[in-house]
PDB file of C-alpha atoms in Angstrom:
ATOM      1  CA  MET A   1       0.000   0.000   0.000  1.00 53.00           C
ATOM      2  CA  LEU A   2       2.846   2.351   0.874  1.00 54.00           C
ATOM      3  CA  ARG A   3       4.458   1.690  -2.514  1.00 54.00           C
ATOM      4  CA  VAL A   4       1.244   2.624  -4.388  1.00 48.00           C
ATOM      5  CA  GLN A   5       1.013   5.884  -2.433  1.00 55.00           C
ATOM      6  CA  SER A   6       4.658   6.688  -3.190  1.00 53.00           C
ATOM      7  CA  VAL A   7       4.202   6.037  -6.912  1.00 46.00           C
ATOM      8  CA  SER A   8       0.990   8.103  -6.960  1.00 56.00           C
ATOM      9  CA  LEU A   9       2.693  10.972  -5.143  1.00 53.00           C
ATOM     10  CA  LEU A  10       5.644  10.828  -7.535  1.00 52.00           C
ATOM     11  CA  ALA A  11       3.333  10.816 -10.579  1.00 52.00           C
ATOM     12  CA  LEU A  12       1.409  13.793  -9.190  1.00 57.00           C
ATOM     13  CA  ALA A  13       4.630  15.719  -8.565  1.00 53.00           C
ATOM     14  CA  LEU A  14       5.936  15.006 -12.082  1.00 53.00           C
ATOM     15  CA  THR A  15       2.624  16.093 -13.605  1.00 54.00           C
ATOM     16  CA  ALA A  16       2.660  19.338 -11.617  1.00 54.00           C
ATOM     17  CA  VAL A  17       6.245  20.127 -12.658  1.00 51.00           C
ATOM     18  CA  THR A  18       5.497  19.333 -16.312  1.00 53.00           C
ATOM     19  CA  LEU A  19       2.342  21.445 -16.456  1.00 51.00           C
ATOM     20  CA  SER A  20       3.803  24.382 -14.555  1.00 54.00           C
ATOM     21  CA  GLY A  21       5.862  25.270 -17.638  1.00 53.00           C
ATOM     22  CA  CYS A  22       2.687  25.322 -19.740  1.00 55.00           C
ATOM     23  CA  VAL A  23       0.799  27.788 -17.601  1.00 54.00           C
ATOM     24  CA  ALA A  24       3.608  30.163 -16.680  1.00 58.00           C
ATOM     25  CA  ALA A  25       3.251  33.672 -18.069  1.00 60.00           C
ATOM     26  CA  PRO A  26       5.768  34.630 -20.754  1.00 63.00           C
ATOM     27  CA  THR A  27       8.613  36.693 -19.362  1.00 69.00           C
ATOM     28  CA  TRP A  28      10.048  38.263 -22.524  1.00 71.00           C
ATOM     29  CA  VAL A  29       9.787  41.989 -23.030  1.00 76.00           C
ATOM     30  CA  ASN A  30      10.756  44.381 -25.790  1.00 78.00           C
ATOM     31  CA  ARG A  31      12.168  42.074 -28.441  1.00 82.00           C
ATOM     32  CA  GLY A  32      12.492  45.150 -30.609  1.00 78.00           C
ATOM     33  CA  PRO A  33      11.252  46.155 -34.052  1.00 83.00           C
ATOM     34  CA  THR A  34      10.941  43.612 -36.838  1.00 87.00           C
ATOM     35  CA  ASP A  35      10.111  43.428 -40.535  1.00 89.00           C
ATOM     36  CA  LEU A  36       6.489  42.394 -40.974  1.00 89.00           C
ATOM     37  CA  VAL A  37       5.948  41.200 -44.567  1.00 90.00           C
ATOM     38  CA  THR A  38       2.323  40.925 -45.656  1.00 89.00           C
ATOM     39  CA  GLY A  39       0.952  38.652 -48.370  1.00 84.00           C
ATOM     40  CA  LYS A  40      -2.088  38.836 -50.621  1.00 81.00           C
ATOM     41  CA  GLY A  41      -5.191  37.733 -48.747  1.00 79.00           C
ATOM     42  CA  LEU A  42      -3.313  37.358 -45.461  1.00 85.00           C
ATOM     43  CA  ILE A  43      -3.041  39.309 -42.233  1.00 88.00           C
ATOM     44  CA  SER A  44       0.509  39.259 -40.862  1.00 91.00           C
ATOM     45  CA  CYS A  45       1.127  39.968 -37.168  1.00 92.00           C
ATOM     46  CA  TYR A  46       3.933  40.635 -34.703  1.00 92.00           C
ATOM     47  CA  THR A  47       3.587  40.549 -30.913  1.00 92.00           C
ATOM     48  CA  ASP A  48       5.852  42.209 -28.377  1.00 92.00           C
ATOM     49  CA  ALA A  49       5.591  43.113 -24.704  1.00 92.00           C
ATOM     50  CA  THR A  50       6.982  45.609 -22.236  1.00 91.00           C
ATOM     51  CA  PHE A  51       6.190  47.173 -18.892  1.00 91.00           C
ATOM     52  CA  ILE A  52       3.758  50.080 -19.094  1.00 90.00           C
ATOM     53  CA  ASP A  53       3.421  52.049 -15.855  1.00 90.00           C
ATOM     54  CA  GLY A  54       4.882  49.081 -13.946  1.00 88.00           C
ATOM     55  CA  GLU A  55       2.461  46.520 -15.456  1.00 89.00           C
ATOM     56  CA  ARG A  56       3.534  43.970 -18.079  1.00 90.00           C
ATOM     57  CA  MET A  57       1.518  44.515 -21.269  1.00 91.00           C
ATOM     58  CA  GLU A  58       1.494  42.664 -24.555  1.00 92.00           C
ATOM     59  CA  GLY A  59       0.548  44.210 -27.882  1.00 92.00           C
ATOM     60  CA  THR A  60      -0.003  42.783 -31.350  1.00 93.00           C
ATOM     61  CA  LEU A  61       0.551  44.822 -34.527  1.00 93.00           C
ATOM     62  CA  CYS A  62      -0.977  43.396 -37.720  1.00 92.00           C
ATOM     63  CA  ALA A  63      -1.213  44.494 -41.355  1.00 92.00           C
ATOM     64  CA  THR A  64      -2.821  43.428 -44.600  1.00 90.00           C
ATOM     65  CA  PRO A  65      -1.837  44.699 -48.082  1.00 88.00           C
ATOM     66  CA  GLU A  66      -5.468  45.136 -49.219  1.00 83.00           C
ATOM     67  CA  SER A  67      -8.803  45.829 -47.579  1.00 82.00           C
ATOM     68  CA  GLY A  68     -12.290  44.984 -48.724  1.00 73.00           C
ATOM     69  CA  PHE A  69     -14.128  41.728 -49.246  1.00 70.00           C
ATOM     70  CA  PHE A  70     -12.635  41.097 -52.683  1.00 68.00           C
ATOM     71  CA  GLY A  71      -9.395  42.991 -51.994  1.00 68.00           C
ATOM     72  CA  GLY A  72      -8.097  45.883 -54.040  1.00 77.00           C
ATOM     73  CA  GLY A  73      -8.663  48.410 -51.259  1.00 82.00           C
ATOM     74  CA  GLU A  74      -6.127  50.352 -49.255  1.00 88.00           C
ATOM     75  CA  PRO A  75      -3.720  48.500 -46.924  1.00 90.00           C
ATOM     76  CA  GLU A  76      -4.844  48.307 -43.284  1.00 91.00           C
ATOM     77  CA  ILE A  77      -3.000  48.403 -39.971  1.00 93.00           C
ATOM     78  CA  TYR A  78      -4.368  46.718 -36.834  1.00 92.00           C
ATOM     79  CA  PHE A  79      -3.318  46.918 -33.200  1.00 94.00           C
ATOM     80  CA  GLY A  80      -4.616  45.158 -30.139  1.00 91.00           C
ATOM     81  CA  PRO A  81      -3.446  44.836 -26.546  1.00 91.00           C
ATOM     82  CA  TRP A  82      -3.453  41.224 -25.310  1.00 86.00           C
ATOM     83  CA  ASN A  83      -4.358  39.945 -28.829  1.00 78.00           C
ATOM     84  CA  ARG A  84      -7.674  41.777 -28.851  1.00 81.00           C
ATOM     85  CA  LYS A  85      -9.003  43.546 -31.917  1.00 79.00           C
ATOM     86  CA  PHE A  86      -8.826  47.150 -30.811  1.00 87.00           C
ATOM     87  CA  MET A  87      -7.784  49.400 -33.688  1.00 90.00           C
ATOM     88  CA  LYS A  88      -8.272  48.813 -37.418  1.00 91.00           C
ATOM     89  CA  GLU A  89      -7.187  51.718 -39.593  1.00 92.00           C
ATOM     90  CA  PRO A  90      -6.494  52.392 -43.284  1.00 92.00           C
ATOM     91  CA  ALA A  91      -2.754  52.932 -43.733  1.00 91.00           C
ATOM     92  CA  SER A  92      -3.225  56.523 -44.950  1.00 91.00           C
ATOM     93  CA  THR A  93      -4.875  57.648 -41.686  1.00 93.00           C
ATOM     94  CA  THR A  94      -1.971  56.359 -39.595  1.00 93.00           C
ATOM     95  CA  THR A  95       0.460  58.969 -40.954  1.00 93.00           C
ATOM     96  CA  THR A  96      -0.757  61.655 -38.556  1.00 93.00           C
ATOM     97  CA  GLY A  97      -1.434  59.076 -35.854  1.00 94.00           C
ATOM     98  CA  ILE A  98      -4.537  57.756 -34.128  1.00 94.00           C
ATOM     99  CA  THR A  99      -5.196  57.975 -30.391  1.00 95.00           C
ATOM    100  CA  ARG A 100      -7.638  55.706 -28.569  1.00 93.00           C
ATOM    101  CA  ASP A 101      -8.400  55.043 -24.916  1.00 93.00           C
ATOM    102  CA  TYR A 102      -7.859  51.527 -23.519  1.00 91.00           C
ATOM    103  CA  GLN A 103      -8.773  50.947 -19.876  1.00 89.00           C
ATOM    104  CA  GLY A 104      -7.774  54.480 -18.910  1.00 91.00           C
ATOM    105  CA  LYS A 105      -4.535  54.385 -20.915  1.00 92.00           C
ATOM    106  CA  LYS A 106      -3.841  56.396 -24.087  1.00 94.00           C
ATOM    107  CA  VAL A 107      -2.919  54.197 -27.062  1.00 94.00           C
ATOM    108  CA  PHE A 108      -1.208  55.980 -29.958  1.00 96.00           C
ATOM    109  CA  LEU A 109      -0.623  54.298 -33.339  1.00 95.00           C
ATOM    110  CA  GLN A 110       1.519  56.048 -35.945  1.00 95.00           C
ATOM    111  CA  CYS A 111       2.962  54.692 -39.200  1.00 94.00           C
ATOM    112  CA  ASN A 112       5.290  56.669 -41.461  1.00 94.00           C
ATOM    113  CA  PRO A 113       5.407  55.818 -45.175  1.00 91.00           C
ATOM    114  CA  VAL A 114       8.342  53.738 -46.450  1.00 89.00           C
ATOM    115  CA  LEU A 115       9.194  54.590 -50.056  1.00 88.00           C
ATOM    116  CA  ALA A 116      10.825  52.453 -52.736  1.00 86.00           C
ATOM    117  CA  THR A 117      14.149  53.468 -54.252  1.00 88.00           C
ATOM    118  CA  ASP A 118      12.319  55.657 -56.781  1.00 89.00           C
ATOM    119  CA  GLU A 119      11.182  57.822 -53.793  1.00 83.00           C
ATOM    120  CA  LYS A 120       7.617  57.874 -55.216  1.00 84.00           C
ATOM    121  CA  THR A 121       6.097  54.438 -54.614  1.00 85.00           C
ATOM    122  CA  GLU A 122       5.039  53.514 -51.108  1.00 85.00           C
ATOM    123  CA  ILE A 123       6.081  49.939 -50.306  1.00 87.00           C
ATOM    124  CA  GLY A 124       5.303  49.870 -46.616  1.00 89.00           C
ATOM    125  CA  ARG A 125       4.930  51.618 -43.313  1.00 91.00           C
ATOM    126  CA  ASP A 126       7.203  52.080 -40.308  1.00 94.00           C
ATOM    127  CA  CYS A 127       4.749  51.631 -37.419  1.00 94.00           C
ATOM    128  CA  LYS A 128       5.023  52.308 -33.714  1.00 95.00           C
ATOM    129  CA  VAL A 129       2.467  51.896 -30.953  1.00 94.00           C
ATOM    130  CA  THR A 130       2.818  53.630 -27.607  1.00 94.00           C
ATOM    131  CA  ILE A 131       0.685  53.363 -24.494  1.00 94.00           C
ATOM    132  CA  ASN A 132       0.878  56.368 -22.176  1.00 94.00           C
ATOM    133  CA  GLY A 133       3.887  57.520 -24.211  1.00 94.00           C
ATOM    134  CA  GLN A 134       5.799  54.251 -23.703  1.00 93.00           C
ATOM    135  CA  LEU A 135       6.675  52.079 -26.724  1.00 93.00           C
ATOM    136  CA  ILE A 136       4.983  48.673 -26.679  1.00 93.00           C
ATOM    137  CA  VAL A 137       5.455  47.348 -30.234  1.00 93.00           C
ATOM    138  CA  SER A 138       7.031  48.512 -33.497  1.00 93.00           C
ATOM    139  CA  ALA A 139       7.477  46.989 -36.933  1.00 93.00           C
ATOM    140  CA  ASN A 140       8.500  47.886 -40.460  1.00 93.00           C
ATOM    141  CA  VAL A 141       5.476  46.702 -42.473  1.00 92.00           C
ATOM    142  CA  ILE A 142       6.226  45.707 -46.075  1.00 91.00           C
ATOM    143  CA  PHE A 143       3.178  45.379 -48.342  1.00 86.00           C
ATOM    144  CA  LYS A 144       3.421  42.496 -50.851  1.00 82.00           C
ATOM    145  CA  LYS A 145       0.459  41.941 -53.135  1.00 70.00           C
TER     146      LYS A 145
END
């Protein structure tokens, strides 16, 4: 009987140790900017995290090269804290920047145009998202159709 209890206790301990790695919160913060290459009919995303006002926050920046049901529309930029859909904006409106409120915090999304070597054709956007003035995620979005 004692042997069965020992084996059961050992199995329970191993299960707890194994599962503890699955439920632990991610610890990474501020992996830095990246190149986010979009594809026709796809939404491409990049997630980063940092501490905002002493609280760890995660933000996801997404982009698509075309909008509209059948495509052909203007590229769109998305942002969401904690993988939520929060902001969805046409790329042209992000040049001046968009401010929204999220749980009492000011979220600011701004994307500057990235031009091709001919200095006339826009090939992407350099996007940054701040919350209360602190950078949470940034990416160089490249639109591929």
